[in-house]
Coordinates of C-alpha atoms and ligand atoms in Angstrom, one line a residue:
M1 CA 31.6 -11.6 -15.5
E2 CA 28.0 -10.9 -15.4
K3 CA 26.5 -8.3 -13.3
T4 CA 23.6 -8.7 -11.1
A5 CA 20.7 -6.0 -12.1
T6 CA 19.1 -4.5 -9.7
P7 CA 15.5 -5.8 -9.3
T8 CA 13.1 -3.2 -10.2
F9 CA 9.3 -2.9 -8.9
K10 CA 8.0 0.1 -11.0
H11 CA 5.8 -1.6 -12.4
I12 CA 3.8 -2.1 -9.6
G13 CA 3.3 1.8 -8.9
S14 CA 2.2 1.9 -13.0
K15 CA -0.4 -1.2 -11.9
L16 CA -1.4 1.0 -9.1
L17 CA -2.0 4.1 -11.2
N18 CA -4.1 2.3 -13.9
W19 CA -6.4 0.7 -10.9
Y20 CA -6.7 4.5 -9.9
Q21 CA -7.6 6.0 -13.1
K22 CA -10.7 3.7 -13.6
N23 CA -11.5 3.4 -9.7
A24 CA -10.8 6.6 -8.0
R25 CA -13.4 7.6 -5.7
D26 CA -15.6 10.6 -6.7
L27 CA -14.7 12.8 -3.6
P28 CA -15.4 16.8 -3.8
F29 CA -11.5 17.4 -2.9
R30 CA -10.9 15.2 -6.2
Q31 CA -12.2 18.2 -8.7
T32 CA -9.6 20.5 -7.3
K33 CA -5.7 21.2 -7.1
D34 CA -6.5 24.4 -4.4
P35 CA -3.9 23.7 -1.8
Y36 CA -5.9 25.3 0.7
K37 CA -8.6 22.6 0.6
I38 CA -6.3 19.7 -0.1
W39 CA -4.5 21.1 3.1
I40 CA -8.1 20.9 5.0
C41 CA -9.5 17.8 3.6
E42 CA -6.3 15.9 4.6
I43 CA -6.2 17.4 8.2
V44 CA -10.0 16.8 8.5
F45 CA -9.4 13.1 7.3
Q46 CA -6.9 12.3 9.4
Q47 CA -8.6 10.8 12.2
T48 CA -12.5 10.7 10.6
R49 CA -13.8 8.4 7.8
I50 CA -14.7 9.9 4.5
N51 CA -18.2 9.2 5.3
Q52 CA -18.2 10.6 8.6
G53 CA -16.3 13.6 7.6
L54 CA -18.0 14.6 4.4
N55 CA -20.2 16.8 5.5
H56 CA -18.1 18.8 8.2
Y57 CA -15.5 19.3 5.3
N58 CA -18.6 20.8 2.9
N59 CA -19.7 22.6 5.6
F60 CA -16.0 24.1 6.9
I61 CA -15.3 25.0 3.2
K62 CA -18.5 27.2 2.4
R63 CA -17.9 29.1 5.6
F64 CA -14.3 29.3 5.3
P65 CA -13.8 29.2 1.4
D66 CA -9.8 30.5 1.2
V67 CA -7.0 30.9 3.9
K68 CA -7.9 34.9 4.4
T69 CA -11.6 34.3 5.3
L70 CA -10.2 31.2 8.1
A71 CA -7.2 33.6 9.3
E72 CA -9.4 36.3 10.0
A73 CA -12.1 34.1 11.7
E74 CA -12.4 33.6 15.4
E75 CA -11.2 31.2 17.2
N76 CA -14.2 30.2 19.1
E77 CA -16.4 30.3 15.4
V78 CA -13.4 27.7 13.8
L79 CA -13.9 25.3 17.3
L80 CA -17.6 25.2 16.4
Y81 CA -17.3 24.0 12.8
W82 CA -15.1 21.4 13.7
K83 CA -18.0 20.7 16.1
G84 CA -18.1 16.3 15.7
L85 CA -14.9 15.9 14.3
G86 CA -13.2 15.8 17.6
Y87 CA -9.4 16.3 18.2
Y88 CA -9.7 19.7 18.8
S89 CA -6.4 20.5 18.6
R90 CA -6.4 20.3 14.9
A91 CA -8.9 23.2 14.1
I92 CA -6.7 25.2 16.4
N93 CA -3.4 24.4 14.4
I94 CA -5.5 25.4 11.1
H95 CA -6.6 28.4 12.2
R96 CA -2.6 29.5 13.5
A97 CA -1.6 28.1 10.1
A98 CA -3.6 30.0 8.2
Q99 CA -2.6 33.3 10.0
Q100 CA 1.1 31.9 9.4
I101 CA 0.4 32.1 5.5
M102 CA -1.1 35.4 5.9
N103 CA 1.6 36.7 7.6
D104 CA 4.8 34.9 6.5
Y105 CA 3.9 33.9 2.4
H106 CA 1.7 37.2 2.2
G107 CA -1.7 34.9 1.8
T108 CA -0.2 32.7 -0.9
F109 CA 0.3 28.9 0.1
P110 CA 4.0 27.7 0.0
H111 CA 4.3 25.3 -3.0
E112 CA 7.4 23.8 -1.3
Y113 CA 7.4 20.4 0.9
E114 CA 10.0 22.1 3.5
E115 CA 7.7 25.3 3.6
I116 CA 4.6 23.5 4.0
L117 CA 6.0 21.5 6.9
K118 CA 6.7 24.6 8.1
L119 CA 2.7 25.2 9.2
K120 CA 1.7 25.1 12.2
G121 CA 0.2 21.1 12.9
V122 CA 1.3 19.9 9.3
G123 CA 3.5 16.8 9.5
K124 CA 5.2 15.1 7.0
Y125 CA 2.4 12.7 5.5
T126 CA 0.4 16.6 5.0
A127 CA 3.1 18.1 3.3
A128 CA 3.7 15.4 1.2
A129 CA 0.0 15.1 -0.2
V130 CA -0.2 18.8 -0.3
S131 CA 2.7 19.3 -2.2
S132 CA 2.1 15.8 -4.5
I133 CA -1.1 17.1 -5.2
C134 CA -1.0 20.6 -6.2
F135 CA 2.5 21.3 -7.0
D136 CA 4.1 17.7 -8.5
G137 CA 6.2 17.0 -5.6
K138 CA 7.7 13.9 -5.6
I139 CA 7.5 12.6 -2.0
P140 CA 5.5 9.5 -1.1
A141 CA 3.0 10.6 1.5
V142 CA 3.7 7.8 3.7
D143 CA 1.0 6.5 6.8
G144 CA -0.8 3.6 8.0
N145 CA -2.5 2.8 4.7
F146 CA 1.1 3.0 3.2
Y147 CA 2.6 0.3 5.7
R148 CA -0.1 -2.3 5.3
V149 CA 0.5 -1.9 1.6
L150 CA 3.7 -2.3 1.2
S151 CA 4.6 -4.6 4.5
R152 CA 2.1 -7.0 2.9
I153 CA 3.4 -6.8 -1.1
F154 CA 7.2 -7.1 0.0
A155 CA 6.1 -10.0 3.0
D156 CA 8.3 -7.0 4.8
D157 CA 8.1 -7.8 8.7
F158 CA 10.0 -4.5 9.8
D159 CA 7.7 -3.5 13.0
I160 CA 5.6 -0.6 12.1
S161 CA 5.6 0.5 15.8
N162 CA 9.2 1.0 15.6
S163 CA 10.5 4.8 15.7
R164 CA 12.1 4.5 12.1
A165 CA 9.1 2.9 10.1
F166 CA 8.3 6.0 8.8
N167 CA 11.7 6.2 7.6
Y168 CA 12.1 2.5 6.2
F169 CA 8.6 2.4 4.8
S170 CA 9.6 6.0 2.8
E171 CA 12.3 4.2 1.4
L172 CA 10.4 1.2 0.5
A173 CA 7.7 3.1 -1.3
H174 CA 10.4 5.0 -3.5
L175 CA 11.2 1.6 -4.7
I176 CA 7.6 1.8 -6.5
L177 CA 6.7 5.1 -6.9
P178 CA 6.0 6.4 -10.5
D179 CA 6.6 9.7 -11.9
N180 CA 2.8 11.4 -11.1
V181 CA 3.2 10.8 -7.0
G182 CA 0.5 13.1 -6.3
D183 CA -2.0 10.2 -7.9
F184 CA 0.2 7.4 -6.7
N185 CA -0.3 9.1 -3.3
Q186 CA -4.0 9.4 -3.8
A187 CA -4.2 5.7 -5.2
M188 CA -2.9 4.2 -2.1
M189 CA -5.4 5.9 0.2
D190 CA -7.9 4.3 -1.8
L191 CA -6.3 1.4 -2.1
G192 CA -5.7 1.0 1.6
S193 CA -9.3 1.9 2.3
E194 CA -11.3 0.0 0.0
I195 CA -9.1 -2.7 -1.1
C196 CA -6.1 -4.1 0.9
K197 CA -8.3 -3.3 4.6
P198 CA -6.5 -4.1 7.9
K199 CA -9.3 -7.0 8.5
N200 CA -10.2 -9.1 5.2
P201 CA -8.6 -7.7 2.7
L202 CA -10.5 -8.2 -0.8
C203 CA -7.5 -9.8 -2.7
G204 CA -9.4 -11.1 -5.4
E205 CA -10.2 -7.5 -6.7
C206 CA -6.6 -6.0 -5.9
P207 CA -4.8 -4.5 -9.0
L208 CA -1.1 -5.9 -7.4
H209 CA -2.1 -9.2 -6.1
E210 CA -0.1 -10.8 -8.6
D211 CA 2.9 -8.8 -7.7
C212 CA 2.3 -9.3 -3.4
L213 CA 4.3 -11.7 -1.4
A214 CA 2.1 -11.6 1.3
F215 CA -0.9 -13.1 -1.2
S216 CA 1.1 -15.6 -2.7
L217 CA 2.9 -17.2 0.3
N218 CA -1.1 -17.2 1.9
K219 CA 0.8 -15.0 4.9
I220 CA -1.6 -11.6 4.7
S221 CA -2.9 -11.8 8.3
E222 CA 1.3 -11.8 9.3
F223 CA 1.5 -8.4 8.0
P224 CA 2.1 -5.5 9.0
V225 CA 3.8 -6.8 12.3
K226 CA 3.3 -4.3 15.2
T227 CA 4.5 -5.6 18.5
K228 CA 3.8 -2.5 20.8
K229 CA 1.0 -1.8 21.8
V230 CA 0.1 1.7 23.7
K231 CA -1.5 1.4 26.6
A232 CA -4.0 3.9 27.5
E233 CA -4.2 5.9 30.8
D234 CA -7.0 5.7 33.2
L235 CA -8.1 9.1 34.1
S236 CA -10.7 10.1 36.6
L237 CA -12.5 14.2 36.2
K238 CA -15.1 15.7 38.0
Y239 CA -17.5 18.4 36.9
Y240 CA -20.6 20.1 38.3
F241 CA -23.3 21.1 36.1
V242 CA -24.3 24.1 37.9
H243 CA -28.0 25.2 36.9
R244 CA -30.4 27.2 38.0
N245 CA -33.8 28.3 36.1
G246 CA -32.8 26.7 32.5
K247 CA -29.4 28.3 32.7
F248 CA -25.8 26.8 33.7
L249 CA -22.5 27.9 34.0
I250 CA -19.6 27.0 31.8
Q251 CA -16.0 28.1 31.2
Q252 CA -13.3 27.9 28.3
R253 CA -10.3 25.2 28.8
K254 CA -7.1 27.0 28.9
D255 CA -4.7 24.0 30.1
D256 CA -2.8 22.4 27.3
F257 CA -4.0 19.1 28.7
I258 CA -6.9 17.5 26.9
W259 CA -9.7 19.6 25.1
K260 CA -7.8 22.7 25.1
K261 CA -10.1 25.6 24.4
L262 CA -13.4 23.9 24.4
F263 CA -15.9 24.5 26.9
E264 CA -16.7 22.7 30.3
F265 CA -18.7 23.0 33.1
P266 CA -16.8 24.0 36.6
P267 CA -14.3 21.4 37.5
V268 CA -15.1 22.6 41.4
I269 CA -17.4 24.4 43.7
S270 CA -17.5 26.6 46.6
D271 CA -18.7 24.8 49.8
E272 CA -22.3 26.7 49.7
L273 CA -23.2 24.7 46.6
I274 CA -22.6 21.4 48.0
S275 CA -25.7 21.2 49.8
F276 CA -27.4 21.7 46.4
I277 CA -26.2 18.7 44.4
K278 CA -29.1 16.3 43.6
S279 CA -27.2 14.0 41.3
V280 CA -24.4 12.2 39.9
K281 CA -24.0 10.4 36.9
T282 CA -20.5 8.6 35.8
V283 CA -19.7 9.1 32.0
N284 CA -17.1 6.8 30.6
H285 CA -15.4 8.1 27.9
K286 CA -12.2 6.6 25.5
L287 CA -9.3 9.3 23.8
T288 CA -6.7 7.5 21.8
H289 CA -4.6 7.3 24.8
K290 CA -6.9 7.9 27.5
N291 CA -9.6 5.9 29.4
L292 CA -11.7 8.5 30.7
S293 CA -14.2 8.4 33.9
I294 CA -16.2 11.4 34.1
E295 CA -18.3 12.3 37.6
I296 CA -20.9 14.7 36.4
F297 CA -22.8 16.1 39.4
N298 CA -26.0 17.7 39.3
V299 CA -26.1 21.1 41.4
E300 CA -29.5 22.9 41.1
V301 CA -29.2 25.9 42.9
D302 CA -32.3 27.3 44.7
S303 CA -30.7 30.0 46.0
E304 CA -30.1 33.4 44.0
D305 CA -28.0 35.2 46.4
I306 CA -25.4 31.9 46.3
W307 CA -25.8 31.3 42.1
K308 CA -24.9 35.3 41.7
D309 CA -22.1 35.2 43.9
F310 CA -20.5 32.1 42.8
I311 CA -20.6 33.7 39.0
A312 CA -19.3 36.5 40.2
E313 CA -16.5 34.8 42.5
N314 CA -15.1 32.7 39.2
N315 CA -16.2 34.5 36.2
F316 CA -18.5 31.5 34.8
I317 CA -20.1 32.4 31.7
V318 CA -23.8 31.6 32.1
T319 CA -25.4 30.0 29.3
D320 CA -28.9 28.0 28.4
V321 CA -29.1 24.8 26.0
E322 CA -29.4 27.0 23.0
G323 CA -26.6 29.0 23.8
S324 CA -24.1 26.0 24.1
H325 CA -25.0 25.7 20.3
E326 CA -23.0 28.5 19.5
R327 CA -20.1 26.7 21.4
S328 CA -17.8 23.4 21.6
F329 CA -18.0 21.1 24.6
P330 CA -16.1 18.0 24.4
K331 CA -18.8 15.0 23.5
P332 CA -19.1 13.7 27.0
L333 CA -20.4 17.3 28.0
E334 CA -22.4 17.9 25.0
N335 CA -24.2 14.9 25.4
Y336 CA -25.3 15.7 29.1
I337 CA -26.3 19.3 27.6
Q338 CA -28.8 17.3 25.3
N339 CA -30.5 15.8 28.6
Y340 CA -30.8 18.8 29.9
D341 CA -34.9 18.9 29.8
T342 CA -37.2 21.6 28.9
A343 CA -38.5 22.0 32.1
Y344 CA -34.9 22.2 33.5
R345 CA -34.3 19.3 35.2
I346 CA -31.9 16.1 34.5
L347 CA -33.6 13.5 32.9
Ligands
SF4_401 S1 -3.1 -8.9 -2.8 FE1 -4.2 -8.5 -0.8 S2 -3.0 -8.3 0.4 FE2 -1.6 -7.9 -1.2 S3 -2.3 -5.6 -1.8 FE3 -3.3 -6.3 -2.7 S4 -5.1 -6.8 -1.0 FE4 -3.2 -6.2 0.1

């Protein structure tokens, strides 16, 4: 009896690699195999577009060029260099992970996927990317780009919001995986962001269009399939911008809720200060799963005694606009400070 051959799709991975060799984007982190730099770049660009994050990445690497420098830095300085990138927990985690590398790996970046995965804040995607790009690891760095490209190539309706999607698409990726997994992972990143985009993919320029089932069936808009939408939670916050003669009060957030370790205005004030409230501004701000409505009260304190008592009782930090540039604030509060004019009034 004639035996049916298992279908092979390795030629898809080879085509992608050929395309990448001619079309790879010229990005600064493509010139290096230094795992420290690749790791930082993977974390920086997780939630940030390349164009928006490039200056931040370059500044960060300039100030913290290696694991040791980063591990020895003050956490607040690391947060300051993360300013503008958002998701500050990433900065806190990379700082801790750098200390982990110094303490547990004698300052040498771990080579194995499983070891890289043990670093604080490093998930399967980042571990696969670093191990494949820097140490010839063989694990696909599966992310949203993989979900989109693979579901279209195979016209596969597996729901990407399913908790098993990561494992499912990892297995699918293995069907087309070439030997050079490092370049393949980077090629998928470029293809997903430049060609096989979420909306209006450029199929005419795609190196895989002859192999793409969704393209040949004219069903691209049907893939990937995603059923579950995470509903954003509405949240109200209050802050008091307590100021006097150009100085204002701040504190550092300690809880594990949003904006951990960033600086903020006092969230409550004493009864004596209520009479100094001059105005209130409501700011709406979106986080990944939260819609924030933030009321910021402008409290201009006319009494030196009440000002001093309030500071002493609550251990607030007194700063001014210039001093605030040395610290990281949540974006809505940073915007508010920028509007605090030179005559010490709120615009
Ligand atoms: S042909 Fe179109 S849909 Fe298919 S992989 Fe290429 S860009 Fe994506």
